[in-house]
Amino acid sequence: MARVVVDVMLKPEILDPQGQAVQRALPRLGFEGISDVRQGKRFELQVDGPVDSATLARIHDLAESFLANTVIEDFTVRVEEAAEVAEAAK
C-alpha cells in the first residue's frame, strides 16, 4: 500500500482572505517575522498496490477534475516515501 498526496493551493494571483487573517493574527500571538501565509488543502490517498505512471496519471486526472478548482487553484501530486508514511503513523 502506498500513499499519494495531492496538495491544492490557490493560484498566486488569487486573494486568500483566510491566509491573510492568519498572517495578521500571528504578531498578536507572538510569532514575528512571517510576511505571508497562504491556506490550502491536502488530500492523502491510500493506493492498493504499487504506484506506477498510469496510477499517477489517474490520480492527476482525479485532482484536476474533482479535488481542485483549476480556475483558481494549482495542485501537485506526489508519492509519499515509506519512511514518511511510517513516521506519520506513530
Coordinates of N, CA, C and O in Angstrom, one line a residue:
M1 N 0.9 -1.2 0.0 CA 0.0 0.0 0.0 C 0.9 1.2 0.0 O 1.9 1.3 0.7
A2 N 0.5 2.2 -0.8 CA 1.3 3.4 -0.9 C 0.4 4.6 -0.6 O -0.8 4.5 -0.7
R3 N 1.0 5.7 -0.3 CA 0.3 7.0 0.0 C 0.6 8.0 -1.1 O 1.8 8.3 -1.3
V4 N -0.4 8.5 -1.8 CA -0.2 9.6 -2.7 C -0.8 10.9 -2.1 O -1.9 10.8 -1.6
V5 N 0.0 12.0 -2.2 CA -0.5 13.2 -1.6 C -0.8 14.2 -2.7 O 0.0 14.4 -3.6
V6 N -2.0 14.8 -2.6 CA -2.3 15.9 -3.5 C -2.5 17.2 -2.7 O -3.3 17.3 -1.8
D7 N -1.6 18.1 -3.0 CA -1.6 19.4 -2.3 C -2.3 20.4 -3.3 O -1.9 20.5 -4.4
V8 N -3.3 21.2 -2.8 CA -4.0 22.1 -3.6 C -3.9 23.5 -2.9 O -4.1 23.7 -1.7
M9 N -3.4 24.4 -3.7 CA -3.2 25.8 -3.3 C -3.9 26.8 -4.2 O -3.9 26.6 -5.4
L10 N -4.4 27.9 -3.7 CA -4.9 29.0 -4.5 C -3.7 29.5 -5.4 O -2.6 29.5 -5.0
K11 N -4.1 29.8 -6.6 CA -3.0 30.4 -7.5 C -2.5 31.7 -6.9 O -3.3 32.4 -6.2
P12 N -1.3 32.1 -7.2 CA -0.7 33.3 -6.5 C -1.5 34.5 -6.7 O -1.5 35.4 -5.9
E13 N -2.1 34.7 -7.9 CA -2.9 35.9 -8.2 C -4.2 36.0 -7.5 O -4.9 37.0 -7.6
I14 N -4.7 34.9 -6.9 CA -6.0 34.8 -6.2 C -5.9 35.3 -4.8 O -5.0 34.8 -4.0
L15 N -6.7 36.2 -4.4 CA -6.8 36.7 -3.0 C -7.1 35.5 -2.0 O -7.9 34.7 -2.3
D16 N -6.4 35.5 -0.9 CA -6.5 34.4 0.1 C -6.9 35.1 1.4 O -6.1 35.3 2.3
P17 N -8.2 35.4 1.6 CA -8.6 36.0 2.9 C -8.3 35.2 4.1 O -8.0 35.8 5.2
Q18 N -8.4 33.9 4.1 CA -8.1 33.1 5.3 C -6.6 33.2 5.6 O -6.3 33.3 6.7
G19 N -5.8 33.1 4.6 CA -4.4 33.2 4.8 C -4.0 34.6 5.3 O -3.2 34.7 6.2
Q20 N -4.6 35.6 4.8 CA -4.4 37.0 5.3 C -4.8 37.2 6.8 O -4.1 37.8 7.5
A21 N -5.9 36.6 7.1 CA -6.4 36.6 8.5 C -5.4 36.0 9.5 O -5.1 36.5 10.5
V22 N -4.9 34.8 9.1 CA -3.9 34.1 9.9 C -2.6 35.0 10.0 O -2.1 35.2 11.1
Q23 N -2.2 35.5 8.9 CA -1.0 36.3 8.8 C -1.1 37.6 9.8 O -0.2 37.9 10.5
R24 N -2.3 38.2 9.8 CA -2.5 39.4 10.6 C -2.5 39.0 12.1 O -2.2 39.8 13.0
A25 N -3.0 37.8 12.4 CA -3.1 37.3 13.8 C -1.7 36.9 14.4 O -1.6 36.9 15.6
L26 N -0.8 36.5 13.6 CA 0.5 36.0 14.1 C 1.2 36.9 15.0 O 1.6 36.4 16.1
P27 N 1.4 38.2 14.7 CA 2.1 39.1 15.6 C 1.4 39.2 17.0 O 2.1 39.2 18.0
R28 N 0.1 39.2 17.0 CA -0.7 39.2 18.3 C -0.4 38.0 19.1 O -0.6 38.0 20.3
L29 N -0.1 36.9 18.5 CA 0.2 35.6 19.1 C 1.6 35.4 19.5 O 2.0 34.3 20.0
G30 N 2.5 36.4 19.1 CA 3.9 36.3 19.5 C 4.7 35.7 18.4 O 5.9 35.4 18.6
F31 N 4.2 35.5 17.2 CA 5.0 35.0 16.1 C 5.4 36.1 15.1 O 4.6 36.7 14.4
E32 N 6.6 36.5 15.2 CA 7.2 37.6 14.3 C 7.9 37.1 13.2 O 8.4 35.9 13.2
G33 N 8.1 37.9 12.1 CA 9.0 37.6 11.0 C 8.3 36.7 9.9 O 9.0 36.2 9.0
I34 N 7.0 36.5 10.0 CA 6.3 35.8 8.9 C 5.6 36.8 8.1 O 4.6 37.5 8.5
S35 N 6.0 36.9 6.8 CA 5.5 38.0 6.0 C 4.3 37.6 5.1 O 3.6 38.5 4.6
D36 N 4.0 36.3 5.0 CA 2.8 35.9 4.1 C 2.4 34.5 4.6 O 3.2 33.7 5.0
V37 N 1.1 34.3 4.5 CA 0.5 33.0 4.7 C -0.5 32.7 3.6 O -1.3 33.5 3.3
R38 N -0.4 31.5 3.1 CA -1.3 31.0 2.1 C -2.0 29.7 2.6 O -1.3 28.8 3.1
Q39 N -3.3 29.6 2.5 CA -4.0 28.5 3.0 C -4.3 27.6 1.9 O -4.6 28.0 0.8
G40 N -4.3 26.2 2.2 CA -4.5 25.3 1.1 C -5.2 24.0 1.6 O -5.6 24.0 2.8
K41 N -5.2 23.0 0.8 CA -5.8 21.7 1.2 C -4.8 20.6 0.9 O -4.0 20.7 -0.1
R42 N -4.9 19.6 1.6 CA -4.0 18.4 1.4 C -4.9 17.1 1.4 O -5.7 17.0 2.4
F43 N -4.8 16.3 0.4 CA -5.5 15.1 0.3 C -4.5 13.9 0.3 O -3.5 14.0 -0.4
E44 N -4.7 12.9 1.2 CA -3.9 11.8 1.3 C -4.7 10.6 0.7 O -5.7 10.3 1.3
L45 N -4.2 10.0 -0.3 CA -4.9 8.8 -0.9 C -4.1 7.6 -0.7 O -2.9 7.5 -1.1
Q46 N -4.7 6.6 0.0 CA -4.1 5.3 0.1 C -4.3 4.5 -1.1 O -5.5 4.3 -1.5
V47 N -3.3 4.0 -1.8 CA -3.4 3.3 -3.0 C -3.0 1.8 -2.8 O -1.9 1.5 -2.3
D48 N -3.9 0.9 -3.2 CA -3.6 -0.5 -3.2 C -2.6 -0.8 -4.3 O -2.8 -0.4 -5.4
G49 N -1.6 -1.5 -3.9 CA -0.6 -1.9 -4.9 C 0.5 -0.9 -5.2 O 0.5 0.2 -4.6
P50 N 1.3 -1.1 -6.2 CA 2.4 -0.2 -6.5 C 1.8 1.1 -7.2 O 0.8 1.0 -7.9
V51 N 2.5 2.2 -7.1 CA 2.1 3.4 -7.7 C 3.0 3.6 -9.0 O 4.2 3.8 -8.8
D52 N 2.5 3.3 -10.1 CA 3.2 3.5 -11.4 C 2.8 4.7 -12.1 O 1.9 5.5 -11.6
S53 N 3.3 4.9 -13.3 CA 2.9 6.2 -14.0 C 1.5 6.2 -14.4 O 0.9 7.3 -14.4
A54 N 0.9 5.1 -14.7 CA -0.6 5.0 -15.0 C -1.4 5.4 -13.8 O -2.4 6.2 -13.9
T55 N -1.0 4.9 -12.6 CA -1.8 5.3 -11.4 C -1.6 6.8 -11.1 O -2.6 7.4 -10.8
L56 N -0.4 7.3 -11.2 CA -0.2 8.7 -11.0 C -1.0 9.6 -12.0 O -1.6 10.6 -11.7
A57 N -1.1 9.1 -13.3 CA -1.9 9.8 -14.3 C -3.4 9.8 -13.9 O -4.1 10.9 -14.0
R58 N -3.9 8.7 -13.4 CA -5.3 8.6 -13.0 C -5.5 9.6 -11.8 O -6.6 10.3 -11.7
I59 N -4.6 9.6 -10.8 CA -4.7 10.5 -9.7 C -4.6 12.0 -10.1 O -5.4 12.8 -9.6
H60 N -3.8 12.2 -11.1 CA -3.7 13.6 -11.6 C -5.0 14.0 -12.2 O -5.5 15.1 -12.0
D61 N -5.6 13.1 -13.0 CA -7.0 13.4 -13.6 C -8.0 13.6 -12.5 O -8.9 14.5 -12.6
L62 N -8.0 12.8 -11.4 CA -8.9 12.9 -10.3 C -8.7 14.3 -9.6 O -9.7 15.0 -9.4
A63 N -7.5 14.7 -9.4 CA -7.2 16.0 -8.8 C -7.7 17.2 -9.7 O -8.3 18.1 -9.2
E64 N -7.4 17.0 -11.0 CA -7.8 18.1 -11.9 C -9.3 18.2 -12.1 O -9.8 19.3 -12.2
S65 N -10.0 17.1 -12.0 CA -11.5 17.2 -12.2 C -12.3 17.3 -11.0 O -13.5 17.7 -11.0
F66 N -11.8 16.9 -9.8 CA -12.6 16.7 -8.6 C -12.0 17.4 -7.4 O -12.8 18.1 -6.7
L67 N -10.7 17.3 -7.2 CA -10.2 17.8 -5.9 C -9.8 19.3 -6.0 O -9.8 20.0 -4.9
A68 N -9.5 19.8 -7.2 CA -9.1 21.2 -7.3 C -10.0 21.9 -8.3 O -10.4 21.3 -9.2
N69 N -10.2 23.2 -8.0 CA -10.9 24.1 -9.0 C -9.8 24.7 -9.8 O -9.2 25.7 -9.3
T70 N -9.4 24.2 -10.9 CA -8.3 24.6 -11.7 C -8.4 26.1 -12.2 O -7.4 26.6 -12.7
V71 N -9.5 26.7 -12.1 CA -9.6 28.1 -12.5 C -8.9 29.0 -11.5 O -8.2 29.9 -11.9
I72 N -9.0 28.6 -10.2 CA -8.4 29.4 -9.2 C -7.3 28.7 -8.3 O -6.7 29.3 -7.5
E73 N -7.1 27.4 -8.6 CA -6.2 26.6 -7.7 C -5.2 25.8 -8.6 O -5.5 25.4 -9.7
D74 N -4.0 25.7 -8.0 CA -3.0 24.8 -8.6 C -2.9 23.6 -7.7 O -3.3 23.7 -6.5
F75 N -2.3 22.5 -8.2 CA -2.2 21.3 -7.4 C -0.9 20.6 -7.8 O -0.4 20.7 -8.9
T76 N -0.4 19.8 -6.8 CA 0.7 18.9 -7.1 C 0.3 17.5 -6.6 O -0.4 17.4 -5.7
V77 N 0.9 16.5 -7.3 CA 0.7 15.1 -6.9 C 2.0 14.5 -6.6 O 2.9 14.7 -7.5
R78 N 2.2 13.8 -5.5 CA 3.4 13.2 -5.2 C 3.2 11.9 -4.4 O 2.2 11.8 -3.7
V79 N 4.1 11.0 -4.5 CA 4.1 9.8 -3.7 C 4.9 10.0 -2.5 O 6.0 10.6 -2.5
E80 N 4.3 9.7 -1.3 CA 4.9 9.9 0.0 C 5.8 8.7 0.2 O 5.4 7.6 0.1
E81 N 7.1 9.0 0.6 CA 8.0 7.9 0.8 C 7.6 7.0 2.0 O 6.9 7.5 2.9
A82 N 8.0 5.8 2.0 CA 7.6 4.8 3.0 C 8.1 5.3 4.4 O 7.4 5.1 5.4
A83 N 9.2 5.9 4.5 CA 9.7 6.4 5.8 C 8.8 7.5 6.3 O 8.5 7.6 7.5
E84 N 8.3 8.4 5.4 CA 7.4 9.4 5.9 C 6.1 8.8 6.3 O 5.5 9.3 7.3
V85 N 5.6 7.8 5.6 CA 4.3 7.2 6.0 C 4.5 6.5 7.3 O 3.6 6.6 8.2
A86 N 5.6 5.8 7.6 CA 5.8 5.1 8.9 C 5.9 6.1 10.0 O 5.3 5.9 11.1
E87 N 6.6 7.3 9.8 CA 6.7 8.3 10.8 C 5.3 8.9 11.1 O 5.0 9.2 12.3
A88 N 4.5 9.1 10.1 CA 3.2 9.7 10.3 C 2.3 8.8 11.1 O 1.4 9.2 11.8
A89 N 2.5 7.5 11.0 CA 1.7 6.5 11.6 C 1.9 6.4 13.1 O 1.1 5.9 13.9
K90 N 3.1 7.0 13.6 CA 3.4 6.9 15.0 C 2.5 7.8 15.9 O 2.0 8.7 15.5

